[in-house]
Short mmCIF file of N, CA and C in Angstrom, two decimals:
data_model
loop_
_atom_site.label_atom_id
_atom_site.label_comp_id
_atom_site.label_asym_id
_atom_site.label_seq_id
_atom_site.Cartn_x
_atom_site.Cartn_y
_atom_site.Cartn_z
N MET Q 23 73.37 121.13 95.56
CA MET Q 23 73.63 119.81 95.07
C MET Q 23 74.51 119.00 96.04
N ARG Q 24 75.38 119.64 96.76
CA ARG Q 24 76.31 118.92 97.60
C ARG Q 24 75.63 118.15 98.73
N SER Q 25 74.47 118.59 99.21
CA SER Q 25 73.81 117.89 100.29
C SER Q 25 73.35 116.50 99.88
N ILE Q 26 73.14 116.26 98.60
CA ILE Q 26 72.74 114.95 98.13
C ILE Q 26 73.94 114.00 98.06
N ALA Q 27 75.13 114.51 97.82
CA ALA Q 27 76.30 113.66 97.60
C ALA Q 27 76.61 112.73 98.76
N PRO Q 28 76.69 113.15 100.03
CA PRO Q 28 77.00 112.20 101.09
C PRO Q 28 75.96 111.10 101.21
N ILE Q 29 74.70 111.43 101.00
CA ILE Q 29 73.65 110.43 101.04
C ILE Q 29 73.87 109.41 99.95
N THR Q 30 74.21 109.90 98.77
CA THR Q 30 74.44 109.02 97.65
C THR Q 30 75.61 108.09 97.91
N ILE Q 31 76.67 108.59 98.50
CA ILE Q 31 77.84 107.76 98.79
C ILE Q 31 77.46 106.61 99.71
N VAL Q 32 76.78 106.91 100.80
CA VAL Q 32 76.40 105.87 101.74
C VAL Q 32 75.46 104.88 101.08
N ALA Q 33 74.49 105.37 100.33
CA ALA Q 33 73.55 104.48 99.66
C ALA Q 33 74.26 103.59 98.65
N LEU Q 34 75.19 104.14 97.89
CA LEU Q 34 75.90 103.33 96.92
C LEU Q 34 76.76 102.27 97.60
N MET Q 35 77.39 102.64 98.70
CA MET Q 35 78.17 101.63 99.44
C MET Q 35 77.26 100.50 99.88
N ALA Q 36 76.12 100.84 100.42
CA ALA Q 36 75.20 99.81 100.89
C ALA Q 36 74.68 98.99 99.72
N LEU Q 37 74.29 99.66 98.65
CA LEU Q 37 73.78 98.96 97.49
C LEU Q 37 74.80 98.00 96.92
N ALA Q 38 76.02 98.46 96.84
CA ALA Q 38 77.03 97.68 96.16
C ALA Q 38 77.65 96.60 97.02
N ALA Q 39 77.37 96.60 98.30
CA ALA Q 39 78.15 95.70 99.14
C ALA Q 39 77.39 94.78 100.07
N CYS Q 40 76.11 94.82 100.10
CA CYS Q 40 75.38 94.04 101.09
C CYS Q 40 75.07 92.62 100.66
N SER Q 41 75.61 92.18 99.59
CA SER Q 41 75.40 90.81 99.15
C SER Q 41 76.74 90.26 98.70
N LYS Q 42 76.88 88.94 98.72
CA LYS Q 42 78.15 88.36 98.26
C LYS Q 42 77.96 87.76 96.88
N SER Q 43 79.04 87.47 96.22
CA SER Q 43 78.97 87.08 94.82
C SER Q 43 78.15 85.83 94.58
N GLY Q 44 77.95 84.96 95.56
CA GLY Q 44 77.16 83.76 95.37
C GLY Q 44 75.67 84.03 95.41
N ASP Q 45 75.24 85.16 95.94
CA ASP Q 45 73.83 85.50 96.03
C ASP Q 45 73.38 86.15 94.74
N SER Q 46 72.08 86.02 94.47
CA SER Q 46 71.51 86.65 93.30
C SER Q 46 70.20 87.31 93.69
N VAL Q 47 70.05 88.59 93.39
CA VAL Q 47 68.84 89.33 93.70
C VAL Q 47 68.42 90.05 92.43
N SER Q 48 67.14 89.96 92.10
CA SER Q 48 66.60 90.70 90.97
C SER Q 48 65.19 91.12 91.34
N MET Q 49 64.95 92.44 91.38
CA MET Q 49 63.64 92.97 91.76
C MET Q 49 63.27 94.13 90.86
N LYS Q 50 61.97 94.35 90.73
CA LYS Q 50 61.45 95.50 89.99
C LYS Q 50 60.42 96.21 90.86
N ASN Q 51 60.35 97.54 90.71
CA ASN Q 51 59.39 98.35 91.46
C ASN Q 51 59.41 98.03 92.95
N ALA Q 52 60.59 98.08 93.53
CA ALA Q 52 60.78 97.74 94.94
C ALA Q 52 61.16 98.96 95.76
N SER Q 53 60.74 98.96 97.01
CA SER Q 53 61.10 100.05 97.91
C SER Q 53 62.52 99.84 98.43
N ILE Q 54 63.07 100.88 99.05
CA ILE Q 54 64.39 100.78 99.66
C ILE Q 54 64.37 99.69 100.74
N ASP Q 55 63.33 99.64 101.56
CA ASP Q 55 63.23 98.61 102.60
C ASP Q 55 63.18 97.21 102.00
N GLU Q 56 62.43 97.03 100.92
CA GLU Q 56 62.34 95.70 100.29
C GLU Q 56 63.70 95.25 99.77
N ILE Q 57 64.44 96.17 99.15
CA ILE Q 57 65.77 95.83 98.65
C ILE Q 57 66.69 95.49 99.82
N ALA Q 58 66.66 96.29 100.88
CA ALA Q 58 67.54 96.06 102.03
C ALA Q 58 67.26 94.70 102.66
N LYS Q 59 66.00 94.28 102.71
CA LYS Q 59 65.64 93.00 103.34
C LYS Q 59 66.12 91.80 102.55
N THR Q 60 66.42 91.96 101.25
CA THR Q 60 66.87 90.84 100.44
C THR Q 60 68.34 90.51 100.66
N GLN Q 61 69.04 91.39 101.32
CA GLN Q 61 70.49 91.24 101.45
C GLN Q 61 70.82 90.27 102.57
N SER Q 62 71.33 89.10 102.21
CA SER Q 62 71.62 88.08 103.21
C SER Q 62 73.09 88.06 103.63
N ALA Q 63 73.98 88.46 102.78
CA ALA Q 63 75.40 88.48 103.12
C ALA Q 63 75.80 89.91 103.46
N LYS Q 64 76.97 90.07 104.01
CA LYS Q 64 77.35 91.38 104.54
C LYS Q 64 78.73 91.81 104.06
N ILE Q 65 78.92 93.14 104.05
CA ILE Q 65 80.27 93.65 103.91
C ILE Q 65 80.96 93.43 105.24
N GLN Q 66 82.26 93.51 105.23
CA GLN Q 66 82.99 93.35 106.49
C GLN Q 66 82.97 94.67 107.24
N PRO Q 67 82.58 94.64 108.51
CA PRO Q 67 82.65 95.87 109.29
C PRO Q 67 84.11 96.29 109.44
N GLY Q 68 84.31 97.55 109.70
CA GLY Q 68 85.66 98.07 109.90
C GLY Q 68 85.78 99.43 109.26
N GLU Q 69 87.01 99.88 109.14
CA GLU Q 69 87.27 101.17 108.53
C GLU Q 69 87.37 101.00 107.02
N TRP Q 70 86.62 101.84 106.32
CA TRP Q 70 86.59 101.82 104.86
C TRP Q 70 87.12 103.14 104.33
N GLU Q 71 87.92 103.05 103.29
CA GLU Q 71 88.41 104.23 102.59
C GLU Q 71 87.58 104.38 101.32
N VAL Q 72 86.93 105.52 101.18
CA VAL Q 72 86.01 105.76 100.08
C VAL Q 72 86.54 106.93 99.24
N THR Q 73 86.66 106.71 97.94
CA THR Q 73 87.08 107.77 97.03
C THR Q 73 85.93 108.04 96.06
N VAL Q 74 85.54 109.30 95.97
CA VAL Q 74 84.44 109.71 95.11
C VAL Q 74 84.96 110.74 94.12
N GLU Q 75 84.65 110.51 92.85
CA GLU Q 75 85.04 111.44 91.80
C GLU Q 75 83.78 111.90 91.06
N MET Q 76 83.55 113.19 91.05
CA MET Q 76 82.46 113.77 90.27
C MET Q 76 83.01 113.93 88.86
N VAL Q 77 82.65 113.01 87.98
CA VAL Q 77 83.15 113.03 86.61
C VAL Q 77 82.59 114.22 85.85
N ASP Q 78 81.28 114.46 86.04
CA ASP Q 78 80.64 115.54 85.31
C ASP Q 78 79.43 116.01 86.11
N GLN Q 79 79.17 117.32 86.10
CA GLN Q 79 77.98 117.87 86.72
C GLN Q 79 77.55 119.08 85.92
N THR Q 80 76.27 119.12 85.60
CA THR Q 80 75.73 120.29 84.90
C THR Q 80 74.48 120.76 85.63
N ILE Q 81 74.30 122.06 85.62
CA ILE Q 81 73.10 122.68 86.18
C ILE Q 81 72.53 123.56 85.09
N THR Q 82 71.23 123.38 84.81
CA THR Q 82 70.58 124.16 83.77
C THR Q 82 69.38 124.91 84.35
N GLY Q 83 68.96 125.93 83.64
CA GLY Q 83 67.78 126.68 84.03
C GLY Q 83 68.03 127.77 85.06
N GLY Q 84 69.28 128.00 85.38
CA GLY Q 84 69.60 129.03 86.35
C GLY Q 84 69.76 130.39 85.69
N PRO Q 85 70.05 131.40 86.48
CA PRO Q 85 70.27 132.74 85.93
C PRO Q 85 71.43 132.71 84.93
N PRO Q 86 71.41 133.60 83.95
CA PRO Q 86 72.46 133.61 82.93
C PRO Q 86 73.87 133.80 83.51
N ASP Q 87 73.97 134.50 84.63
CA ASP Q 87 75.29 134.76 85.21
C ASP Q 87 75.71 133.72 86.24
N MET Q 88 74.95 132.63 86.35
CA MET Q 88 75.30 131.59 87.32
C MET Q 88 76.58 130.89 86.87
N PRO Q 89 77.57 130.78 87.77
CA PRO Q 89 78.83 130.16 87.37
C PRO Q 89 78.67 128.65 87.13
N THR Q 90 79.53 128.13 86.29
CA THR Q 90 79.58 126.70 86.03
C THR Q 90 80.15 126.01 87.27
N PRO Q 91 79.57 124.87 87.69
CA PRO Q 91 80.14 124.17 88.85
C PRO Q 91 81.61 123.82 88.58
N PRO Q 92 82.48 124.06 89.56
CA PRO Q 92 83.90 123.77 89.34
C PRO Q 92 84.15 122.26 89.28
N LYS Q 93 85.16 121.87 88.53
CA LYS Q 93 85.59 120.47 88.48
C LYS Q 93 86.44 120.24 89.72
N LEU Q 94 85.95 119.40 90.61
CA LEU Q 94 86.65 119.11 91.86
C LEU Q 94 87.52 117.88 91.71
N PRO Q 95 88.64 117.83 92.39
CA PRO Q 95 89.46 116.61 92.35
C PRO Q 95 88.74 115.50 93.12
N PRO Q 96 89.10 114.25 92.87
CA PRO Q 96 88.51 113.15 93.64
C PRO Q 96 88.71 113.39 95.14
N GLN Q 97 87.70 113.03 95.92
CA GLN Q 97 87.77 113.20 97.36
C GLN Q 97 87.82 111.83 98.02
N THR Q 98 88.75 111.68 98.96
CA THR Q 98 88.90 110.43 99.69
C THR Q 98 88.61 110.68 101.16
N MET Q 99 87.81 109.80 101.73
CA MET Q 99 87.47 109.92 103.14
C MET Q 99 87.46 108.52 103.75
N LYS Q 100 87.57 108.47 105.06
CA LYS Q 100 87.47 107.20 105.77
C LYS Q 100 86.22 107.22 106.61
N THR Q 101 85.57 106.06 106.68
CA THR Q 101 84.37 105.93 107.49
C THR Q 101 84.38 104.58 108.18
N CYS Q 102 83.81 104.54 109.35
CA CYS Q 102 83.73 103.31 110.12
C CYS Q 102 82.36 102.69 109.91
N ILE Q 103 82.33 101.46 109.43
CA ILE Q 103 81.08 100.70 109.28
C ILE Q 103 81.04 99.71 110.44
N THR Q 104 80.06 99.88 111.31
CA THR Q 104 79.96 99.05 112.52
C THR Q 104 79.24 97.73 112.22
N PRO Q 105 79.44 96.72 113.06
CA PRO Q 105 78.67 95.48 112.89
C PRO Q 105 77.17 95.73 112.93
N GLU Q 106 76.73 96.68 113.74
CA GLU Q 106 75.31 97.00 113.81
C GLU Q 106 74.79 97.53 112.47
N GLN Q 107 75.56 98.37 111.81
CA GLN Q 107 75.16 98.89 110.50
C GLN Q 107 75.11 97.76 109.47
N VAL Q 108 76.07 96.87 109.52
CA VAL Q 108 76.10 95.75 108.58
C VAL Q 108 74.87 94.86 108.78
N ASN Q 109 74.48 94.64 110.02
CA ASN Q 109 73.35 93.76 110.31
C ASN Q 109 72.00 94.43 110.11
N ARG Q 110 71.96 95.75 109.97
CA ARG Q 110 70.71 96.48 109.72
C ARG Q 110 70.92 97.44 108.55
N PRO Q 111 71.00 96.90 107.33
CA PRO Q 111 71.34 97.76 106.18
C PRO Q 111 70.27 98.76 105.79
N GLU Q 112 69.06 98.67 106.37
CA GLU Q 112 68.00 99.60 105.98
C GLU Q 112 68.43 101.05 106.14
N GLY Q 113 69.10 101.37 107.24
CA GLY Q 113 69.56 102.73 107.47
C GLY Q 113 70.62 103.16 106.49
N MET Q 114 71.49 102.23 106.10
CA MET Q 114 72.54 102.57 105.15
C MET Q 114 71.94 102.83 103.77
N PHE Q 115 70.88 102.10 103.40
CA PHE Q 115 70.28 102.27 102.08
C PHE Q 115 69.66 103.65 101.93
N SER Q 116 69.16 104.22 103.01
CA SER Q 116 68.52 105.53 102.91
C SER Q 116 69.44 106.65 103.36
N GLY Q 117 70.66 106.32 103.76
CA GLY Q 117 71.58 107.35 104.22
C GLY Q 117 71.07 108.04 105.46
N GLY Q 118 70.18 107.34 106.22
CA GLY Q 118 69.62 107.93 107.42
C GLY Q 118 68.53 108.95 107.15
N MET Q 119 68.07 109.05 105.91
CA MET Q 119 67.03 110.03 105.57
C MET Q 119 65.73 109.31 105.25
N ASP Q 120 64.77 109.43 106.15
CA ASP Q 120 63.48 108.77 105.97
C ASP Q 120 62.78 109.25 104.69
N GLY Q 121 63.02 110.48 104.27
CA GLY Q 121 62.41 110.98 103.05
C GLY Q 121 62.74 110.15 101.83
N LEU Q 122 63.95 109.62 101.77
CA LEU Q 122 64.31 108.76 100.66
C LEU Q 122 63.53 107.46 100.73
N LYS Q 123 63.42 106.88 101.92
CA LYS Q 123 62.69 105.62 102.06
C LYS Q 123 61.23 105.78 101.66
N LYS Q 124 60.63 106.91 101.97
CA LYS Q 124 59.22 107.12 101.68
C LYS Q 124 58.95 107.49 100.22
N ASN Q 125 59.91 108.11 99.57
CA ASN Q 125 59.65 108.72 98.27
C ASN Q 125 60.39 108.10 97.10
N CYS Q 126 61.18 107.06 97.33
CA CYS Q 126 61.98 106.49 96.26
C CYS Q 126 61.59 105.04 95.99
N THR Q 127 61.70 104.64 94.73
CA THR Q 127 61.40 103.28 94.30
C THR Q 127 62.50 102.84 93.33
N TYR Q 128 62.93 101.59 93.49
CA TYR Q 128 63.85 101.00 92.52
C TYR Q 128 63.03 100.49 91.35
N ASP Q 129 63.22 101.06 90.17
CA ASP Q 129 62.57 100.56 88.97
C ASP Q 129 63.10 99.17 88.66
N SER Q 130 64.40 99.00 88.86
CA SER Q 130 65.04 97.69 88.70
C SER Q 130 66.26 97.62 89.61
N PHE Q 131 66.54 96.42 90.08
CA PHE Q 131 67.68 96.21 90.97
C PHE Q 131 68.14 94.77 90.78
N SER Q 132 69.41 94.58 90.43
CA SER Q 132 69.93 93.23 90.32
C SER Q 132 71.36 93.17 90.85
N MET Q 133 71.64 92.08 91.56
CA MET Q 133 72.97 91.80 92.06
C MET Q 133 73.22 90.32 91.80
N ALA Q 134 74.30 90.01 91.13
CA ALA Q 134 74.66 88.62 90.87
C ALA Q 134 76.11 88.56 90.42
N GLY Q 135 76.80 87.55 90.85
CA GLY Q 135 78.17 87.33 90.39
C GLY Q 135 79.12 88.48 90.66
N GLY Q 136 78.92 89.20 91.76
CA GLY Q 136 79.80 90.31 92.09
C GLY Q 136 79.52 91.58 91.31
N LYS Q 137 78.37 91.64 90.63
CA LYS Q 137 78.00 92.83 89.86
C LYS Q 137 76.66 93.36 90.34
N ILE Q 138 76.49 94.66 90.19
CA ILE Q 138 75.24 95.32 90.56
C ILE Q 138 74.77 96.20 89.41
N ASP Q 139 73.46 96.29 89.26
CA ASP Q 139 72.86 97.19 88.29
C ASP Q 139 71.54 97.66 88.89
N ALA Q 140 71.36 98.96 89.03
CA ALA Q 140 70.16 99.48 89.67
C ALA Q 140 69.71 100.76 88.99
N LYS Q 141 68.38 100.93 88.98
CA LYS Q 141 67.78 102.16 88.47
C LYS Q 141 66.69 102.56 89.46
N MET Q 142 66.68 103.81 89.89
CA MET Q 142 65.75 104.28 90.90
C MET Q 142 65.17 105.63 90.50
N HIS Q 143 63.98 105.92 91.04
CA HIS Q 143 63.42 107.26 90.89
C HIS Q 143 62.80 107.67 92.22
N CYS Q 144 62.77 108.97 92.45
CA CYS Q 144 62.20 109.53 93.68
C CYS Q 144 61.30 110.69 93.29
N GLN Q 145 60.15 110.75 93.91
CA GLN Q 145 59.23 111.88 93.76
C GLN Q 145 59.10 112.52 95.13
N MET Q 146 59.78 113.63 95.33
CA MET Q 146 59.79 114.28 96.63
C MET Q 146 58.55 115.15 96.79
N PRO Q 147 58.09 115.35 98.04
CA PRO Q 147 56.88 116.14 98.27
C PRO Q 147 56.97 117.59 97.79
N ASN Q 148 58.18 118.13 97.69
CA ASN Q 148 58.35 119.52 97.26
C ASN Q 148 58.35 119.67 95.74
N GLY Q 149 58.04 118.57 95.01
CA GLY Q 149 58.00 118.61 93.55
C GLY Q 149 59.31 118.21 92.89
N MET Q 150 60.36 118.06 93.66
CA MET Q 150 61.64 117.66 93.10
C MET Q 150 61.57 116.19 92.68
N LYS Q 151 62.13 115.87 91.51
CA LYS Q 151 62.19 114.50 91.01
C LYS Q 151 63.65 114.11 90.83
N ILE Q 152 63.96 112.89 91.22
CA ILE Q 152 65.32 112.37 91.09
C ILE Q 152 65.26 111.06 90.32
N GLU Q 153 66.13 110.91 89.35
CA GLU Q 153 66.31 109.64 88.64
C GLU Q 153 67.78 109.29 88.75
N ALA Q 154 68.08 108.03 89.08
CA ALA Q 154 69.47 107.64 89.28
C ALA Q 154 69.71 106.22 88.79
N THR Q 155 70.94 105.98 88.34
CA THR Q 155 71.38 104.64 87.96
C THR Q 155 72.68 104.35 88.69
N ASN Q 156 72.94 103.07 88.90
CA ASN Q 156 74.19 102.65 89.53
C ASN Q 156 74.58 101.30 88.96
N SER Q 157 75.83 101.16 88.56
CA SER Q 157 76.34 99.86 88.13
C SER Q 157 77.76 99.74 88.67
N GLY Q 158 78.17 98.50 88.90
CA GLY Q 158 79.51 98.32 89.43
C GLY Q 158 79.79 96.91 89.86
N THR Q 159 80.86 96.78 90.64
CA THR Q 159 81.28 95.48 91.16
C THR Q 159 81.43 95.58 92.66
N PHE Q 160 81.36 94.43 93.33
CA PHE Q 160 81.43 94.44 94.79
C PHE Q 160 81.95 93.11 95.32
N SER Q 161 82.51 93.19 96.52
CA SER Q 161 82.86 92.02 97.32
C SER Q 161 82.70 92.44 98.77
N ALA Q 162 83.03 91.58 99.69
CA ALA Q 162 82.90 91.92 101.11
C ALA Q 162 83.89 93.00 101.53
N THR Q 163 84.96 93.22 100.73
CA THR Q 163 85.99 94.17 101.12
C THR Q 163 86.30 95.26 100.09
N GLU Q 164 85.66 95.22 98.92
CA GLU Q 164 85.92 96.23 97.90
C GLU Q 164 84.66 96.51 97.10
N ILE Q 165 84.53 97.77 96.67
CA ILE Q 165 83.38 98.21 95.90
C ILE Q 165 83.86 99.17 94.82
N SER Q 166 83.25 99.09 93.66
CA SER Q 166 83.50 100.05 92.60
C SER Q 166 82.16 100.32 91.94
N SER Q 167 81.79 101.60 91.81
CA SER Q 167 80.50 101.89 91.19
C SER Q 167 80.58 103.13 90.31
N ASP Q 168 79.69 103.16 89.35
CA ASP Q 168 79.54 104.25 88.41
C ASP Q 168 78.07 104.64 88.46
N SER Q 169 77.78 105.88 88.77
CA SER Q 169 76.38 106.28 88.91
C SER Q 169 76.10 107.58 88.18
N THR Q 170 74.84 107.71 87.76
CA THR Q 170 74.37 108.94 87.16
C THR Q 170 73.11 109.36 87.90
N SER Q 171 72.85 110.64 87.92
CA SER Q 171 71.61 111.13 88.51
C SER Q 171 71.17 112.38 87.78
N SER Q 172 69.85 112.56 87.76
CA SER Q 172 69.29 113.82 87.26
C SER Q 172 68.24 114.27 88.25
N VAL Q 173 68.23 115.56 88.51
CA VAL Q 173 67.31 116.15 89.47
C VAL Q 173 66.58 117.29 88.76
N THR Q 174 65.24 117.23 88.80
CA THR Q 174 64.42 118.30 88.25
C THR Q 174 63.55 118.86 89.36
N GLY Q 175 63.01 120.03 89.12
CA GLY Q 175 62.14 120.65 90.12
C GLY Q 175 62.88 121.39 91.21
N LEU Q 176 64.11 121.78 90.92
CA LEU Q 176 64.89 122.56 91.88
C LEU Q 176 64.35 123.99 91.91
N PRO Q 177 64.67 124.75 92.94
CA PRO Q 177 64.19 126.14 93.03
C PRO Q 177 64.52 126.93 91.75
N GLY Q 178 63.60 127.76 91.35
CA GLY Q 178 63.80 128.61 90.18
C GLY Q 178 63.70 127.87 88.87
N GLY Q 179 63.21 126.62 88.89
CA GLY Q 179 63.10 125.84 87.66
C GLY Q 179 64.40 125.21 87.20
N MET Q 180 65.39 125.21 88.07
CA MET Q 180 66.68 124.62 87.69
C MET Q 180 66.60 123.10 87.71
N SER Q 181 67.54 122.47 87.02
CA SER Q 181 67.72 121.02 87.06
C SER Q 181 69.21 120.73 87.03
N SER Q 182 69.56 119.53 87.44
CA SER Q 182 70.98 119.17 87.43
C SER Q 182 71.13 117.73 86.99
N SER Q 183 72.30 117.41 86.49
CA SER Q 183 72.65 116.02 86.18
C SER Q 183 74.10 115.82 86.60
N SER Q 184 74.41 114.59 87.00
CA SER Q 184 75.78 114.31 87.43
C SER Q 184 76.16 112.88 87.09
N HIS Q 185 77.45 112.67 86.99
CA HIS Q 185 78.06 111.36 86.76
C HIS Q 185 79.15 111.22 87.81
N THR Q 186 79.04 110.18 88.64
CA THR Q 186 79.96 110.00 89.76
C THR Q 186 80.55 108.59 89.74
N LYS Q 187 81.83 108.50 90.06
CA LYS Q 187 82.48 107.20 90.25
C LYS Q 187 82.91 107.09 91.70
N MET Q 188 82.78 105.89 92.25
CA MET Q 188 83.15 105.66 93.63
C MET Q 188 83.89 104.34 93.75
N THR Q 189 84.96 104.36 94.53
CA THR Q 189 85.63 103.13 94.92
C THR Q 189 85.72 103.12 96.44
N ALA Q 190 85.63 101.96 97.01
CA ALA Q 190 85.74 101.83 98.46
C ALA Q 190 86.44 100.51 98.76
N LYS Q 191 87.25 100.55 99.81
CA LYS Q 191 87.90 99.30 100.23
C LYS Q 191 88.05 99.32 101.74
N ARG Q 192 87.95 98.14 102.30
CA ARG Q 192 88.15 97.99 103.73
C ARG Q 192 89.65 98.07 103.97
N VAL Q 193 90.06 98.94 104.92
CA VAL Q 193 91.48 99.15 105.17
C VAL Q 193 91.92 98.67 106.55
N GLY Q 194 90.99 98.15 107.35
CA GLY Q 194 91.36 97.65 108.67
C GLY Q 194 90.24 97.83 109.67
N GLU Q 195 90.62 97.76 110.92
CA GLU Q 195 89.66 97.95 112.00
C GLU Q 195 89.39 99.45 112.17
N CYS Q 196 88.24 99.77 112.74
CA CYS Q 196 87.89 101.17 112.98
C CYS Q 196 88.89 101.79 113.95
N THR Q 197 89.23 103.05 113.68
CA THR Q 197 90.11 103.80 114.56
C THR Q 197 89.30 104.90 115.23
N ALA Q 198 89.84 105.50 116.24
CA ALA Q 198 89.13 106.52 117.02
C ALA Q 198 88.73 107.72 116.16
N GLY Q 199 89.49 108.05 115.12
CA GLY Q 199 89.22 109.22 114.30
C GLY Q 199 88.25 108.99 113.17
N ALA Q 200 87.85 107.76 112.93
CA ALA Q 200 86.96 107.47 111.80
C ALA Q 200 85.52 107.83 112.16
N ASP Q 201 84.72 108.20 111.13
CA ASP Q 201 83.30 108.54 111.34
C ASP Q 201 82.51 107.34 111.78
#
């Protein structure tokens, strides 16, 4: 499950921040590329501090002796968002994974008045299905989002669901140690 989390963080940052409060976007059954192309305003490039909290995670269908996922404390990281990334949000929307761009569709996506609401599904070639929602607030320098996801078709017939909260804020110019 952890390999999906960094992708989700980047995608949520891009989703929540690539438009400004004066813009309004509302789309249905849209690809990641179509959503990315609608974004006319930008987040501010620079160093961003991102805090992610896994509120809840469950895994079902595993062996009876499979341990319960541990409750992890919120994780804070810093990342550098370059002007190039801001000007080409397509890569940020897919977290750099072409598989997401090819296999995922936004059932609904709306951004208006500093708020976002999105619902997406993905049908991966290996039979795995992902359903996700995201809602929150955004500006050029701050983001707050609440997301849920469910994944079915995992090895051994397992499935998982999670609830994640994320906050991000621009903290200054990029430093040498930032990603």
